[in-house]
Amino acid sequence: MEFLALVWTFFKIGVISFGGGWTVVGLIKAETVPRWIDEAGFSSLLAIAQATPGPVALNAATMVGWRTFGLPGAIAATLAVIAFPLLAITGAGVIGKRLRLDPIALKTALKTGTLAMMAMTLYYLLPAPPFDPILLGIGLVSFVLVAFTKVNPLLVILGAGAVKTVIEALQMHV
Amino acid sequence: MFFGISSLTIGGGYAMVPVIGSALERRGWTTEEEFYELFAVAQSFPGPLALTTAAIAGKNLAGPRGAAAGVAGVILPPFGIIVAVAALLGRFGEEPHLRAFLAGAGATVPGLVAAMLVKLAKGRKWTWVRALETLGLFLALILVPRASLPLFLGGVVILYLLERRWNS
């Protein structure tokens, strides 16, 4: 039953994933934490998903699947998350001809939806107490770097990992 | 062709789309304009952009078989890498330096998402109606996350109708 629940969860996530992977990350968290993965596990999963090739939502599905049911879970969750997008592309020709939609209005509606989903993602990812001042600082610095400079986000992720490793190593020796 | 696209996936997510574009051009499969048209179509589908772009490009080039090859090319390399990383983490995940590294890397994520949100918000024309719509949908989503699928789909339909009524 848990296996089916996992597949159904990622299928639903696939249906909503307009506008790229990050919009659904908040939803993935709402659906999977703490049922299949804990808070700390989820945040390192996201860092790994972002730092490795491939869309974030897809990578997150693979990892949550792996954590819960090993290789079969990883395969099932990955296929579940892409199922609807692929069906939509295959079926688009047929539906598109029957329904005459106004493309500009549709695009604007999807943009609003995407922004709201992105805000939901941010809401779910904001750090909760007890706060670790170093981690909070890392979050703020990475926001400024990525929002207002052209630094590659991958470098920010790896750099933050290195900084935290060094700080902890120093703390252990003091 | 399968391997052609599959080798492109290194580079990840959003960054991948221009890479796919130039590779398709280099091989003479699409022209630049054709690719941008295709990319615009891909954006209006649910699903990661890299995936939808590859599927549509594959479909246009070689029908269903092309689409399947494009999709396999986009999925398989990251799948392999993630499984490898997850397996390694299972074995070495308790190692203190690695834990610290992952904690630091994970701490960037809210910052990255906030930055993406700022960029998205900057990139659109705001009106009072749109700001209220966005806020309303956001509140509904965080109040009832379990119902996010019907909320999002219903929301987009309502937004579409509102948009036609007031803005066009």
PDB file of N, CA, C and O in Angstrom, chain B residues 44-95:
ATOM      1  N   SER B  44       4.438  25.345 -22.050  1.00  0.00           N
ATOM      2  CA  SER B  44       3.040  25.328 -21.639  1.00  0.00           C
ATOM      3  C   SER B  44       2.580  23.933 -21.217  1.00  0.00           C
ATOM      4  O   SER B  44       1.413  23.731 -20.943  1.00  0.00           O
ATOM      5  N   PHE B  45       3.506  22.980 -21.154  1.00  0.00           N
ATOM      6  CA  PHE B  45       3.149  21.658 -20.634  1.00  0.00           C
ATOM      7  C   PHE B  45       3.645  21.504 -19.206  1.00  0.00           C
ATOM      8  O   PHE B  45       4.632  22.117 -18.823  1.00  0.00           O
ATOM      9  N   PRO B  46       2.950  20.649 -18.440  1.00  0.00           N
ATOM     10  CA  PRO B  46       3.500  20.358 -17.116  1.00  0.00           C
ATOM     11  C   PRO B  46       4.754  19.521 -17.296  1.00  0.00           C
ATOM     12  O   PRO B  46       4.927  18.879 -18.323  1.00  0.00           O
ATOM     13  N   GLY B  47       5.603  19.528 -16.290  1.00  0.00           N
ATOM     14  CA  GLY B  47       6.793  18.684 -16.339  1.00  0.00           C
ATOM     15  C   GLY B  47       8.040  19.517 -16.472  1.00  0.00           C
ATOM     16  O   GLY B  47       7.991  20.635 -16.964  1.00  0.00           O
ATOM     17  N   PRO B  48       9.166  18.960 -16.016  1.00  0.00           N
ATOM     18  CA  PRO B  48      10.427  19.681 -16.112  1.00  0.00           C
ATOM     19  C   PRO B  48      10.686  20.105 -17.553  1.00  0.00           C
ATOM     20  O   PRO B  48      10.411  19.348 -18.484  1.00  0.00           O
ATOM     21  N   LEU B  49      11.190  21.327 -17.721  1.00  0.00           N
ATOM     22  CA  LEU B  49      11.402  21.878 -19.064  1.00  0.00           C
ATOM     23  C   LEU B  49      12.300  21.018 -19.933  1.00  0.00           C
ATOM     24  O   LEU B  49      12.021  20.809 -21.114  1.00  0.00           O
ATOM     25  N   ALA B  50      13.373  20.524 -19.340  1.00  0.00           N
ATOM     26  CA  ALA B  50      14.311  19.728 -20.123  1.00  0.00           C
ATOM     27  C   ALA B  50      13.598  18.502 -20.685  1.00  0.00           C
ATOM     28  O   ALA B  50      13.788  18.110 -21.836  1.00  0.00           O
ATOM     29  N   LEU B  51      12.737  17.922 -19.858  1.00  0.00           N
ATOM     30  CA  LEU B  51      12.019  16.719 -20.266  1.00  0.00           C
ATOM     31  C   LEU B  51      11.038  17.030 -21.388  1.00  0.00           C
ATOM     32  O   LEU B  51      11.015  16.354 -22.428  1.00  0.00           O
ATOM     33  N   THR B  52      10.212  18.075 -21.194  1.00  0.00           N
ATOM     34  CA  THR B  52       9.207  18.377 -22.208  1.00  0.00           C
ATOM     35  C   THR B  52       9.866  18.818 -23.511  1.00  0.00           C
ATOM     36  O   THR B  52       9.428  18.433 -24.587  1.00  0.00           O
ATOM     37  N   THR B  53      10.944  19.605 -23.398  1.00  0.00           N
ATOM     38  CA  THR B  53      11.629  20.043 -24.616  1.00  0.00           C
ATOM     39  C   THR B  53      12.176  18.839 -25.390  1.00  0.00           C
ATOM     40  O   THR B  53      11.993  18.733 -26.604  1.00  0.00           O
ATOM     41  N   ALA B  54      12.818  17.932 -24.684  1.00  0.00           N
ATOM     42  CA  ALA B  54      13.391  16.758 -25.348  1.00  0.00           C
ATOM     43  C   ALA B  54      12.300  15.901 -25.972  1.00  0.00           C
ATOM     44  O   ALA B  54      12.437  15.392 -27.093  1.00  0.00           O
ATOM     45  N   ALA B  55      11.178  15.746 -25.255  1.00  0.00           N
ATOM     46  CA  ALA B  55      10.098  14.907 -25.777  1.00  0.00           C
ATOM     47  C   ALA B  55       9.516  15.518 -27.048  1.00  0.00           C
ATOM     48  O   ALA B  55       9.296  14.819 -28.048  1.00  0.00           O
ATOM     49  N   ILE B  56       9.284  16.832 -27.032  1.00  0.00           N
ATOM     50  CA  ILE B  56       8.674  17.467 -28.198  1.00  0.00           C
ATOM     51  C   ILE B  56       9.647  17.498 -29.369  1.00  0.00           C
ATOM     52  O   ILE B  56       9.279  17.211 -30.515  1.00  0.00           O
ATOM     53  N   ALA B  57      10.923  17.803 -29.068  1.00  0.00           N
ATOM     54  CA  ALA B  57      11.919  17.802 -30.143  1.00  0.00           C
ATOM     55  C   ALA B  57      12.012  16.413 -30.775  1.00  0.00           C
ATOM     56  O   ALA B  57      12.021  16.266 -32.000  1.00  0.00           O
ATOM     57  N   GLY B  58      12.048  15.383 -29.929  1.00  0.00           N
ATOM     58  CA  GLY B  58      12.136  14.008 -30.425  1.00  0.00           C
ATOM     59  C   GLY B  58      10.932  13.650 -31.268  1.00  0.00           C
ATOM     60  O   GLY B  58      11.044  13.052 -32.338  1.00  0.00           O
ATOM     61  N   LYS B  59       9.738  14.070 -30.797  1.00  0.00           N
ATOM     62  CA  LYS B  59       8.497  13.758 -31.499  1.00  0.00           C
ATOM     63  C   LYS B  59       8.482  14.420 -32.873  1.00  0.00           C
ATOM     64  O   LYS B  59       8.125  13.789 -33.871  1.00  0.00           O
ATOM     65  N   ASN B  60       8.890  15.699 -32.918  1.00  0.00           N
ATOM     66  CA  ASN B  60       8.907  16.396 -34.206  1.00  0.00           C
ATOM     67  C   ASN B  60       9.889  15.777 -35.184  1.00  0.00           C
ATOM     68  O   ASN B  60       9.656  15.762 -36.390  1.00  0.00           O
ATOM     69  N   LEU B  61      11.003  15.274 -34.660  1.00  0.00           N
ATOM     70  CA  LEU B  61      12.046  14.758 -35.545  1.00  0.00           C
ATOM     71  C   LEU B  61      11.754  13.363 -36.046  1.00  0.00           C
ATOM     72  O   LEU B  61      11.977  13.051 -37.205  1.00  0.00           O
ATOM     73  N   ALA B  62      11.281  12.509 -35.149  1.00  0.00           N
ATOM     74  CA  ALA B  62      11.187  11.101 -35.526  1.00  0.00           C
ATOM     75  C   ALA B  62       9.942  10.427 -34.972  1.00  0.00           C
ATOM     76  O   ALA B  62       9.933   9.221 -34.759  1.00  0.00           O
ATOM     77  N   GLY B  63       8.877  11.206 -34.714  1.00  0.00           N
ATOM     78  CA  GLY B  63       7.637  10.603 -34.255  1.00  0.00           C
ATOM     79  C   GLY B  63       7.765  10.015 -32.857  1.00  0.00           C
ATOM     80  O   GLY B  63       8.647  10.416 -32.107  1.00  0.00           O
ATOM     81  N   PRO B  64       6.871   9.088 -32.520  1.00  0.00           N
ATOM     82  CA  PRO B  64       6.849   8.523 -31.173  1.00  0.00           C
ATOM     83  C   PRO B  64       8.194   7.925 -30.754  1.00  0.00           C
ATOM     84  O   PRO B  64       8.611   8.060 -29.601  1.00  0.00           O
ATOM     85  N   ARG B  65       8.890   7.303 -31.722  1.00  0.00           N
ATOM     86  CA  ARG B  65      10.173   6.704 -31.356  1.00  0.00           C
ATOM     87  C   ARG B  65      11.178   7.783 -30.970  1.00  0.00           C
ATOM     88  O   ARG B  65      11.967   7.605 -30.046  1.00  0.00           O
ATOM     89  N   GLY B  66      11.133   8.894 -31.669  1.00  0.00           N
ATOM     90  CA  GLY B  66      12.021  10.005 -31.333  1.00  0.00           C
ATOM     91  C   GLY B  66      11.721  10.548 -29.943  1.00  0.00           C
ATOM     92  O   GLY B  66      12.631  10.828 -29.162  1.00  0.00           O
ATOM     93  N   ALA B  67      10.421  10.676 -29.648  1.00  0.00           N
ATOM     94  CA  ALA B  67      10.028  11.184 -28.337  1.00  0.00           C
ATOM     95  C   ALA B  67      10.542  10.257 -27.247  1.00  0.00           C
ATOM     96  O   ALA B  67      11.099  10.700 -26.236  1.00  0.00           O
ATOM     97  N   ALA B  68      10.383   8.953 -27.462  1.00  0.00           N
ATOM     98  CA  ALA B  68      10.828   7.980 -26.462  1.00  0.00           C
ATOM     99  C   ALA B  68      12.336   8.084 -26.261  1.00  0.00           C
ATOM    100  O   ALA B  68      12.836   8.071 -25.127  1.00  0.00           O
ATOM    101  N   ALA B  69      13.075   8.231 -27.383  1.00  0.00           N
ATOM    102  CA  ALA B  69      14.530   8.324 -27.284  1.00  0.00           C
ATOM    103  C   ALA B  69      14.940   9.587 -26.543  1.00  0.00           C
ATOM    104  O   ALA B  69      15.816   9.564 -25.672  1.00  0.00           O
ATOM    105  N   GLY B  70      14.268  10.706 -26.866  1.00  0.00           N
ATOM    106  CA  GLY B  70      14.584  11.967 -26.202  1.00  0.00           C
ATOM    107  C   GLY B  70      14.357  11.869 -24.707  1.00  0.00           C
ATOM    108  O   GLY B  70      15.196  12.283 -23.902  1.00  0.00           O
ATOM    109  N   VAL B  71      13.211  11.285 -24.341  1.00  0.00           N
ATOM    110  CA  VAL B  71      12.879  11.163 -22.922  1.00  0.00           C
ATOM    111  C   VAL B  71      13.879  10.262 -22.203  1.00  0.00           C
ATOM    112  O   VAL B  71      14.411  10.605 -21.142  1.00  0.00           O
ATOM    113  N   ALA B  72      14.175   9.119 -22.821  1.00  0.00           N
ATOM    114  CA  ALA B  72      15.128   8.198 -22.199  1.00  0.00           C
ATOM    115  C   ALA B  72      16.471   8.900 -22.017  1.00  0.00           C
ATOM    116  O   ALA B  72      17.127   8.768 -20.981  1.00  0.00           O
ATOM    117  N   GLY B  73      16.859   9.674 -23.025  1.00  0.00           N
ATOM    118  CA  GLY B  73      18.131  10.380 -22.951  1.00  0.00           C
ATOM    119  C   GLY B  73      18.183  11.365 -21.802  1.00  0.00           C
ATOM    120  O   GLY B  73      19.210  11.535 -21.160  1.00  0.00           O
ATOM    121  N   VAL B  74      17.031  12.024 -21.531  1.00  0.00           N
ATOM    122  CA  VAL B  74      17.028  13.004 -20.449  1.00  0.00           C
ATOM    123  C   VAL B  74      16.953  12.336 -19.079  1.00  0.00           C
ATOM    124  O   VAL B  74      17.538  12.820 -18.114  1.00  0.00           O
ATOM    125  N   ILE B  75      16.239  11.209 -19.009  1.00  0.00           N
ATOM    126  CA  ILE B  75      16.036  10.611 -17.690  1.00  0.00           C
ATOM    127  C   ILE B  75      17.197   9.756 -17.215  1.00  0.00           C
ATOM    128  O   ILE B  75      17.552   9.789 -16.049  1.00  0.00           O
ATOM    129  N   LEU B  76      17.751   8.961 -18.114  1.00  0.00           N
ATOM    130  CA  LEU B  76      18.658   7.915 -17.655  1.00  0.00           C
ATOM    131  C   LEU B  76      19.935   8.404 -16.973  1.00  0.00           C
ATOM    132  O   LEU B  76      20.254   7.914 -15.889  1.00  0.00           O
ATOM    133  N   PRO B  77      20.664   9.376 -17.558  1.00  0.00           N
ATOM    134  CA  PRO B  77      21.902   9.757 -16.874  1.00  0.00           C
ATOM    135  C   PRO B  77      21.689  10.273 -15.447  1.00  0.00           C
ATOM    136  O   PRO B  77      22.335   9.771 -14.527  1.00  0.00           O
ATOM    137  N   PRO B  78      20.736  11.235 -15.231  1.00  0.00           N
ATOM    138  CA  PRO B  78      20.555  11.670 -13.848  1.00  0.00           C
ATOM    139  C   PRO B  78      20.076  10.538 -12.948  1.00  0.00           C
ATOM    140  O   PRO B  78      20.478  10.458 -11.784  1.00  0.00           O
ATOM    141  N   PHE B  79      19.250   9.663 -13.501  1.00  0.00           N
ATOM    142  CA  PHE B  79      18.758   8.540 -12.700  1.00  0.00           C
ATOM    143  C   PHE B  79      19.929   7.720 -12.180  1.00  0.00           C
ATOM    144  O   PHE B  79      20.025   7.417 -10.987  1.00  0.00           O
ATOM    145  N   GLY B  80      20.848   7.386 -13.076  1.00  0.00           N
ATOM    146  CA  GLY B  80      22.022   6.607 -12.685  1.00  0.00           C
ATOM    147  C   GLY B  80      22.849   7.331 -11.626  1.00  0.00           C
ATOM    148  O   GLY B  80      23.261   6.742 -10.623  1.00  0.00           O
ATOM    149  N   ILE B  81      23.036   8.642 -11.848  1.00  0.00           N
ATOM    150  CA  ILE B  81      23.868   9.400 -10.905  1.00  0.00           C
ATOM    151  C   ILE B  81      23.219   9.472  -9.533  1.00  0.00           C
ATOM    152  O   ILE B  81      23.861   9.253  -8.510  1.00  0.00           O
ATOM    153  N   ILE B  82      21.900   9.741  -9.531  1.00  0.00           N
ATOM    154  CA  ILE B  82      21.205   9.855  -8.249  1.00  0.00           C
ATOM    155  C   ILE B  82      21.243   8.542  -7.486  1.00  0.00           C
ATOM    156  O   ILE B  82      21.482   8.502  -6.280  1.00  0.00           O
ATOM    157  N   VAL B  83      20.995   7.443  -8.203  1.00  0.00           N
ATOM    158  CA  VAL B  83      21.019   6.148  -7.521  1.00  0.00           C
ATOM    159  C   VAL B  83      22.409   5.891  -6.952  1.00  0.00           C
ATOM    160  O   VAL B  83      22.562   5.447  -5.804  1.00  0.00           O
ATOM    161  N   ALA B  84      23.448   6.225  -7.721  1.00  0.00           N
ATOM    162  CA  ALA B  84      24.815   6.033  -7.229  1.00  0.00           C
ATOM    163  C   ALA B  84      25.069   6.887  -5.991  1.00  0.00           C
ATOM    164  O   ALA B  84      25.583   6.401  -4.980  1.00  0.00           O
ATOM    165  N   VAL B  85      24.660   8.180  -6.071  1.00  0.00           N
ATOM    166  CA  VAL B  85      24.881   9.067  -4.928  1.00  0.00           C
ATOM    167  C   VAL B  85      24.110   8.570  -3.707  1.00  0.00           C
ATOM    168  O   VAL B  85      24.642   8.523  -2.591  1.00  0.00           O
ATOM    169  N   ALA B  86      22.848   8.158  -3.931  1.00  0.00           N
ATOM    170  CA  ALA B  86      22.023   7.701  -2.818  1.00  0.00           C
ATOM    171  C   ALA B  86      22.625   6.448  -2.183  1.00  0.00           C
ATOM    172  O   ALA B  86      22.634   6.296  -0.957  1.00  0.00           O
ATOM    173  N   ALA B  87      23.161   5.561  -3.011  1.00  0.00           N
ATOM    174  CA  ALA B  87      23.760   4.345  -2.488  1.00  0.00           C
ATOM    175  C   ALA B  87      25.004   4.680  -1.660  1.00  0.00           C
ATOM    176  O   ALA B  87      25.211   4.138  -0.571  1.00  0.00           O
ATOM    177  N   LEU B  88      25.805   5.606  -2.168  1.00  0.00           N
ATOM    178  CA  LEU B  88      27.006   6.016  -1.433  1.00  0.00           C
ATOM    179  C   LEU B  88      26.635   6.667  -0.105  1.00  0.00           C
ATOM    180  O   LEU B  88      27.256   6.417   0.922  1.00  0.00           O
ATOM    181  N   LEU B  89      25.578   7.511  -0.147  1.00  0.00           N
ATOM    182  CA  LEU B  89      25.142   8.180   1.078  1.00  0.00           C
ATOM    183  C   LEU B  89      24.686   7.176   2.108  1.00  0.00           C
ATOM    184  O   LEU B  89      24.927   7.327   3.299  1.00  0.00           O
ATOM    185  N   GLY B  90      24.001   6.124   1.638  1.00  0.00           N
ATOM    186  CA  GLY B  90      23.540   5.093   2.545  1.00  0.00           C
ATOM    187  C   GLY B  90      24.717   4.484   3.288  1.00  0.00           C
ATOM    188  O   GLY B  90      24.630   4.150   4.460  1.00  0.00           O
ATOM    189  N   ARG B  91      25.848   4.397   2.594  1.00  0.00           N
ATOM    190  CA  ARG B  91      27.005   3.763   3.212  1.00  0.00           C
ATOM    191  C   ARG B  91      27.816   4.740   4.066  1.00  0.00           C
ATOM    192  O   ARG B  91      28.256   4.401   5.143  1.00  0.00           O
ATOM    193  N   PHE B  92      27.993   5.989   3.533  1.00  0.00           N
ATOM    194  CA  PHE B  92      28.885   6.913   4.240  1.00  0.00           C
ATOM    195  C   PHE B  92      28.155   8.094   4.860  1.00  0.00           C
ATOM    196  O   PHE B  92      28.777   9.037   5.324  1.00  0.00           O
ATOM    197  N   GLY B  93      26.820   8.052   4.869  1.00  0.00           N
ATOM    198  CA  GLY B  93      26.026   9.208   5.277  1.00  0.00           C
ATOM    199  C   GLY B  93      26.263   9.677   6.701  1.00  0.00           C
ATOM    200  O   GLY B  93      25.992  10.810   7.042  1.00  0.00           O
ATOM    201  N   GLU B  94      26.798   8.788   7.544  1.00  0.00           N
ATOM    202  CA  GLU B  94      26.999   9.166   8.947  1.00  0.00           C
ATOM    203  C   GLU B  94      28.355   9.818   9.189  1.00  0.00           C
ATOM    204  O   GLU B  94      28.653  10.258  10.283  1.00  0.00           O
ATOM    205  N   GLU B  95      29.166   9.839   8.160  1.00  0.00           N
ATOM    206  CA  GLU B  95      30.509  10.399   8.300  1.00  0.00           C
ATOM    207  C   GLU B  95      30.383  11.907   8.597  1.00  0.00           C
ATOM    208  O   GLU B  95      29.685  12.620   7.878  1.00  0.00           O
TER     209      GLU B  95
END
